[in-house]
Tab-separated table of C-alpha atoms in Angstrom:
chain	number	residue	atom	x	y	z
A	507	UNK	CA	-0.012	0.185	0.014
A	508	UNK	CA	1.422	3.248	-0.920
A	509	UNK	CA	2.020	6.069	1.388
A	510	UNK	CA	-0.781	9.026	0.923
A	511	UNK	CA	0.846	12.218	0.297
A	512	UNK	CA	-0.106	14.194	3.208
A	513	UNK	CA	1.569	11.333	5.224
A	514	UNK	CA	4.716	11.706	2.909
A	515	UNK	CA	4.811	15.084	3.329
A	516	UNK	CA	4.621	14.820	7.119
A	517	UNK	CA	7.499	12.139	7.176
A	518	UNK	CA	9.561	14.129	4.857
A	519	UNK	CA	9.520	17.082	6.915
A	520	UNK	CA	9.738	15.276	10.208
A	521	UNK	CA	12.851	13.270	8.869
A	522	UNK	CA	14.763	16.714	7.975
A	523	UNK	CA	13.929	18.171	11.024
A	524	UNK	CA	15.718	15.028	12.753
A	525	UNK	CA	18.684	14.779	10.329
A	526	UNK	CA	19.495	18.550	10.561
A	527	UNK	CA	19.252	18.752	14.014
A	528	UNK	CA	21.528	15.465	14.196
A	529	UNK	CA	23.947	17.174	11.951
A	530	UNK	CA	24.108	20.435	13.980
A	531	UNK	CA	24.860	18.307	17.295
A	532	UNK	CA	27.301	16.291	15.247
A	533	UNK	CA	28.993	19.607	13.561
A	534	UNK	CA	29.452	21.073	17.165
A	535	UNK	CA	30.856	18.032	18.713
A	536	UNK	CA	33.694	17.674	16.243
A	537	UNK	CA	34.200	21.387	15.400
A	538	UNK	CA	33.387	22.062	12.060
A	539	UNK	CA	33.640	25.691	12.466
A	540	UNK	CA	36.843	26.536	14.369
A	541	UNK	CA	35.645	29.484	16.134
A	542	UNK	CA	32.328	32.103	15.841
A	543	UNK	CA	30.538	32.633	13.950
A	544	UNK	CA	29.651	28.807	14.121
A	545	UNK	CA	28.256	28.698	10.549
A	546	UNK	CA	27.860	25.154	9.840
A	547	UNK	CA	26.103	24.529	13.076
A	548	UNK	CA	23.644	27.601	12.689
A	549	UNK	CA	22.894	26.583	9.050
A	550	UNK	CA	21.718	22.880	9.969
A	551	UNK	CA	20.009	24.030	13.553
A	552	UNK	CA	18.194	26.810	11.300
A	553	UNK	CA	17.344	24.213	8.713
A	554	UNK	CA	15.870	21.683	11.502
A	555	UNK	CA	13.764	24.921	12.587
A	556	UNK	CA	12.199	25.313	9.336
A	557	UNK	CA	11.821	21.602	9.043
A	558	UNK	CA	9.990	21.557	12.412
A	559	UNK	CA	7.739	24.509	11.081
A	560	UNK	CA	7.113	22.023	8.126
A	561	UNK	CA	6.211	19.114	10.074
A	562	UNK	CA	3.561	21.364	12.328
A	563	UNK	CA	1.958	22.821	9.236
A	564	UNK	CA	1.827	19.349	7.297
A	565	UNK	CA	0.378	17.670	10.472
A	566	UNK	CA	-2.334	20.435	10.606
A	567	UNK	CA	-3.412	20.138	7.109
A	568	UNK	CA	-3.371	16.351	6.995
A	569	UNK	CA	-5.468	16.527	10.301
A	570	UNK	CA	-7.842	19.084	8.253
A	571	UNK	CA	-8.433	16.238	5.378
A	572	UNK	CA	-11.006	13.425	5.400
A	573	UNK	CA	-9.361	10.250	5.580
A	574	UNK	CA	-9.441	7.711	2.697
A	575	UNK	CA	-12.355	5.302	4.318
A	576	UNK	CA	-10.836	2.278	2.022
A	577	UNK	CA	-7.073	2.617	3.713
A	578	UNK	CA	-6.000	1.622	7.008
A	579	UNK	CA	-4.567	3.976	9.595
A	580	UNK	CA	-0.751	4.605	8.579
A	581	UNK	CA	0.284	3.437	12.280
A	582	UNK	CA	-1.238	0.442	12.021
A	583	UNK	CA	0.289	-0.463	8.569
A	584	UNK	CA	3.969	1.093	8.866
A	585	UNK	CA	6.602	-0.199	11.724
A	586	UNK	CA	8.962	2.286	12.963
A	587	UNK	CA	12.113	2.693	11.463
A	588	UNK	CA	14.696	0.847	13.658
A	589	UNK	CA	16.873	4.014	13.715
A	590	UNK	CA	14.436	6.261	15.353
A	591	UNK	CA	15.150	4.559	18.879
A	592	UNK	CA	18.422	5.306	18.660
A	593	UNK	CA	18.119	8.866	17.379
A	594	UNK	CA	16.137	9.493	20.141
A	595	UNK	CA	17.903	7.536	22.900
A	596	UNK	CA	21.312	8.883	21.718
A	597	UNK	CA	20.215	12.332	20.517
A	598	UNK	CA	19.541	13.638	24.058
A	599	UNK	CA	22.559	13.014	25.330
A	600	UNK	CA	24.978	14.067	22.668
A	601	UNK	CA	22.591	17.114	21.911
A	602	UNK	CA	23.524	18.156	25.886
A	603	UNK	CA	27.264	17.563	25.064
A	604	UNK	CA	27.091	19.447	22.105
A	605	UNK	CA	25.529	22.506	23.939
A	606	UNK	CA	28.348	21.992	26.242
A	607	UNK	CA	31.024	21.975	23.964
A	608	UNK	CA	29.442	25.181	22.013
A	609	UNK	CA	29.649	26.827	25.752
A	610	UNK	CA	33.252	26.803	25.567
A	611	UNK	CA	34.249	27.790	21.919
A	612	UNK	CA	37.116	29.915	21.869
A	613	UNK	CA	36.744	33.330	20.610
A	614	UNK	CA	37.015	34.653	17.025
A	615	UNK	CA	40.085	36.602	17.599
A	616	UNK	CA	41.753	33.667	19.643
A	617	UNK	CA	41.037	31.227	16.864
A	618	UNK	CA	42.141	33.691	14.231
A	619	UNK	CA	45.258	34.199	15.992
A	620	UNK	CA	45.889	30.583	16.478
A	621	UNK	CA	45.383	30.081	12.794
A	622	UNK	CA	47.808	33.158	11.675
A	623	UNK	CA	50.649	31.412	13.947
A	624	UNK	CA	50.330	28.109	12.882
A	625	UNK	CA	50.458	28.773	9.259
A	626	UNK	CA	53.791	31.110	10.372
A	627	UNK	CA	55.260	27.524	11.847
A	628	UNK	CA	54.499	28.374	15.661
A	629	UNK	CA	55.615	26.072	17.975
A	630	UNK	CA	58.407	25.181	20.581
A	631	UNK	CA	61.740	25.471	19.540
A	632	UNK	CA	65.322	25.677	21.324
A	633	UNK	CA	67.279	28.959	21.104
A	634	UNK	CA	70.230	30.419	22.748
A	635	UNK	CA	70.601	32.906	25.385
A	636	UNK	CA	72.714	36.057	24.401
A	637	UNK	CA	72.702	37.648	28.167
A	638	UNK	CA	71.065	38.118	31.262
A	639	UNK	CA	68.412	41.356	31.019
A	640	UNK	CA	67.707	41.561	34.947
A	641	UNK	CA	68.802	39.973	38.292
A	642	UNK	CA	67.833	36.244	38.672
A	643	UNK	CA	64.913	35.962	41.142
A	644	UNK	CA	65.235	32.882	43.345
A	645	UNK	CA	62.342	30.906	44.832
A	646	UNK	CA	62.703	28.417	47.257
A	647	UNK	CA	61.096	24.837	46.647
A	648	UNK	CA	59.136	22.799	49.059
A	649	UNK	CA	57.699	19.395	49.103
A	650	UNK	CA	56.121	19.357	45.850
A	651	UNK	CA	58.324	22.267	44.178
A	652	UNK	CA	62.020	22.101	43.409
A	653	UNK	CA	64.224	25.630	43.844
A	654	UNK	CA	63.928	27.819	40.712
A	655	UNK	CA	64.911	30.881	39.032
A	656	UNK	CA	62.786	33.306	37.104
A	657	UNK	CA	65.199	35.729	35.231
A	658	UNK	CA	64.732	38.310	32.487
A	659	UNK	CA	66.626	37.018	29.263
A	660	UNK	CA	67.706	38.270	26.171
A	661	UNK	CA	67.384	35.528	23.556
A	662	UNK	CA	68.679	35.119	19.818
A	663	UNK	CA	65.684	33.968	17.682
A	664	UNK	CA	66.664	32.626	14.309
A	665	UNK	CA	63.825	33.781	12.264
A	666	UNK	CA	63.501	32.789	8.685
A	667	UNK	CA	64.367	36.403	7.455
A	668	UNK	CA	67.257	36.691	9.897
A	669	UNK	CA	68.000	36.261	13.568
A	670	UNK	CA	66.844	38.758	15.934
A	671	UNK	CA	67.210	39.723	19.768
A	672	UNK	CA	64.173	39.591	21.925
A	673	UNK	CA	64.084	39.936	25.694
A	674	UNK	CA	61.544	37.648	27.397
A	675	UNK	CA	60.836	38.259	30.920
A	676	UNK	CA	60.433	35.972	33.734
A	677	UNK	CA	62.100	32.421	32.224
A	678	UNK	CA	61.989	29.903	34.371
A	679	UNK	CA	65.078	27.542	35.161
A	680	UNK	CA	65.732	24.820	38.059
A	681	UNK	CA	68.322	24.907	40.569
A	682	UNK	CA	70.434	27.965	38.799
A	683	UNK	CA	69.774	30.896	36.454
A	684	UNK	CA	70.786	30.230	32.808
A	685	UNK	CA	74.236	31.771	31.320
A	686	UNK	CA	74.707	33.165	27.996
A	687	UNK	CA	75.044	30.742	25.243
A	688	UNK	CA	73.069	28.008	26.873
A	689	UNK	CA	70.068	26.656	25.018
A	690	UNK	CA	66.386	27.194	26.238
A	691	UNK	CA	62.778	26.100	24.855
A	692	UNK	CA	60.661	28.859	23.692
A	693	UNK	CA	57.547	28.846	21.681
A	694	UNK	CA	57.205	31.362	18.594
A	695	UNK	CA	56.474	31.396	14.853
A	696	UNK	CA	59.739	31.377	12.623
A	697	UNK	CA	58.147	32.914	9.681
A	698	UNK	CA	56.456	35.905	11.673
A	699	UNK	CA	58.727	38.288	13.422
A	700	UNK	CA	55.859	40.012	15.237
A	701	UNK	CA	54.898	36.705	16.994
A	702	UNK	CA	55.024	36.506	20.805
A	703	UNK	CA	58.252	34.613	22.175
A	704	UNK	CA	56.898	32.808	25.331
A	705	UNK	CA	58.095	29.946	27.814
A	706	UNK	CA	54.487	29.004	28.056
A	707	UNK	CA	52.909	29.324	24.831
A	708	UNK	CA	50.831	26.204	23.983
A	709	UNK	CA	47.714	27.541	22.301
A	710	UNK	CA	44.831	26.074	24.160
A	711	UNK	CA	41.893	23.974	22.147
A	712	UNK	CA	39.156	23.686	24.731
A	713	UNK	CA	37.108	21.682	22.403
A	714	UNK	CA	39.852	19.135	21.593
A	715	UNK	CA	40.172	18.642	25.441
A	716	UNK	CA	36.587	18.370	26.473
A	717	UNK	CA	36.027	15.474	23.471
A	718	UNK	CA	39.302	13.272	24.618
A	719	UNK	CA	39.987	14.215	28.038
A	720	UNK	CA	36.641	14.681	29.581
A	721	UNK	CA	35.565	12.364	27.221
A	722	UNK	CA	37.369	9.526	29.286
A	723	UNK	CA	33.800	9.796	31.579
A	724	UNK	CA	31.499	11.634	29.465
A	725	UNK	CA	31.376	9.319	26.727
A	726	UNK	CA	30.622	6.410	28.822
A	727	UNK	CA	27.820	8.316	30.677
A	728	UNK	CA	26.523	9.147	27.285
A	729	UNK	CA	26.375	5.357	26.212
A	730	UNK	CA	24.566	4.602	29.625
A	731	UNK	CA	22.031	7.205	29.308
A	732	UNK	CA	21.373	6.756	25.351
A	733	UNK	CA	21.405	2.925	26.025
A	734	UNK	CA	18.234	3.494	28.848
A	735	UNK	CA	16.614	5.738	26.553
A	736	UNK	CA	16.536	3.619	23.571
A	737	UNK	CA	15.412	0.869	25.783
A	738	UNK	CA	12.329	2.985	26.598
A	739	UNK	CA	11.519	3.975	23.165
A	740	UNK	CA	9.460	0.918	22.054
A	741	UNK	CA	7.336	0.614	19.477
A	742	UNK	CA	4.054	1.726	20.942
A	743	UNK	CA	5.806	4.715	22.478
A	744	UNK	CA	7.312	5.483	18.693
A	745	UNK	CA	3.987	5.237	17.170
A	746	UNK	CA	2.588	8.084	19.658
A	747	UNK	CA	5.638	10.122	19.172
A	748	UNK	CA	5.374	10.198	15.360
A	749	UNK	CA	2.136	11.419	15.237
A	750	UNK	CA	2.061	15.042	15.967
A	751	UNK	CA	-0.030	16.357	18.772
A	752	UNK	CA	-0.225	20.067	19.624
A	753	UNK	CA	-0.288	19.846	23.392
A	754	UNK	CA	2.716	17.106	23.359
A	755	UNK	CA	5.167	18.615	20.457
A	756	UNK	CA	4.442	22.320	20.523
A	757	UNK	CA	6.075	22.660	24.092
A	758	UNK	CA	8.750	20.573	23.305
A	759	UNK	CA	9.558	22.270	20.230
A	760	UNK	CA	9.581	25.389	22.233
A	761	UNK	CA	11.736	24.058	24.757
A	762	UNK	CA	14.349	23.111	21.873
A	763	UNK	CA	14.237	26.298	20.493
A	764	UNK	CA	14.738	28.264	23.681
A	765	UNK	CA	18.067	26.020	23.740
A	766	UNK	CA	18.909	27.243	20.396
A	767	UNK	CA	18.306	30.884	21.467
A	768	UNK	CA	20.540	30.282	24.456
A	769	UNK	CA	23.324	29.501	22.174
A	770	UNK	CA	23.100	32.124	19.899
A	771	UNK	CA	25.146	34.771	21.722
A	772	UNK	CA	28.193	32.224	22.068
A	773	UNK	CA	27.660	30.995	18.576
A	774	UNK	CA	27.708	34.684	17.000
A	775	UNK	CA	29.745	35.818	19.791
A	776	UNK	CA	27.383	38.469	20.753
A	777	UNK	CA	28.038	40.275	24.301
A	778	UNK	CA	25.046	39.704	26.524
A	779	UNK	CA	25.963	41.828	29.502
A	780	UNK	CA	28.877	39.223	30.097
A	781	UNK	CA	26.528	36.259	30.196
A	782	UNK	CA	26.683	34.634	26.911
A	783	UNK	CA	28.566	31.822	28.315
A	784	UNK	CA	26.166	31.352	31.182
A	785	UNK	CA	23.543	31.303	28.886
A	786	UNK	CA	24.952	28.765	26.649
A	787	UNK	CA	25.477	26.538	29.804
A	788	UNK	CA	21.644	26.722	30.832
A	789	UNK	CA	20.794	25.440	27.157
A	790	UNK	CA	22.585	21.996	28.079
A	791	UNK	CA	19.323	21.049	29.849
A	792	UNK	CA	16.947	21.920	27.341
A	793	UNK	CA	17.112	18.578	25.185
A	794	UNK	CA	16.564	16.883	28.486
A	795	UNK	CA	13.590	18.930	29.606
A	796	UNK	CA	12.037	18.422	26.202
A	797	UNK	CA	12.387	15.040	26.359
A	798	UNK	CA	10.871	14.606	29.914
A	799	UNK	CA	7.937	16.851	28.408
A	800	UNK	CA	7.283	14.388	25.725
A	801	UNK	CA	7.300	11.222	28.169
A	802	UNK	CA	5.153	12.931	30.568
A	803	UNK	CA	2.575	13.833	28.262
A	804	UNK	CA	2.589	11.022	25.731
């Protein structure tokens, strides 16, 4: 039996909403856009909103039409797609994690500076001490820290267009201050004489840290929560969930749209009285709230 056109329109827009939302979540987790504005994430999230509006409109139009008396209800003739339980079960924790990562997206200025330095070969290199530019400052150690010196040093930096002398303050050495001619490790960009020369110059990449390091306990938690929700999403529940009902789905869509709105200041790098990241963190709870609403009213 072929699917009626009105059901096809509802199914198409419904799947478009789900897939676009899933794409936005995946783009946020894997960092498709390196820094604001998060173009790919915003486009996919906007497409999900458009498809959600289309799903609502198609559902209303389908409900207003007279059903074919010779056809059985779609919910009786069609089995739920086996992918749906996984999308519902794992979509909630993954969306929460994606919102959390977005809240810690680096600023556009920091991202552009990092890209510029990386193109200029920024990294850690050994350079030579020309002379001491200040008196070494001794610091006594304790049980956890060995004795060390902080010294202002004039270093010879071998840039590609020629060596230059650069003074760096507060260089760390253990036990004794460095002598002229000794080697010391610093960060700089060989192809950019204007780049900063620093001792601790690693460019932080919060997204990578959260995905890998915190993933040691976040990913198992996502698997546990996703598996539990997937087990809950049985065939009977999916039948009810697929059929649009205003009292169930409109509040859930409103909660999700609120979450997207809370992410916009960070995604677009807009200042909201200094609370952009706080608002982004609040958005982390909206996927779970929307799911809880659907489960309670469905």
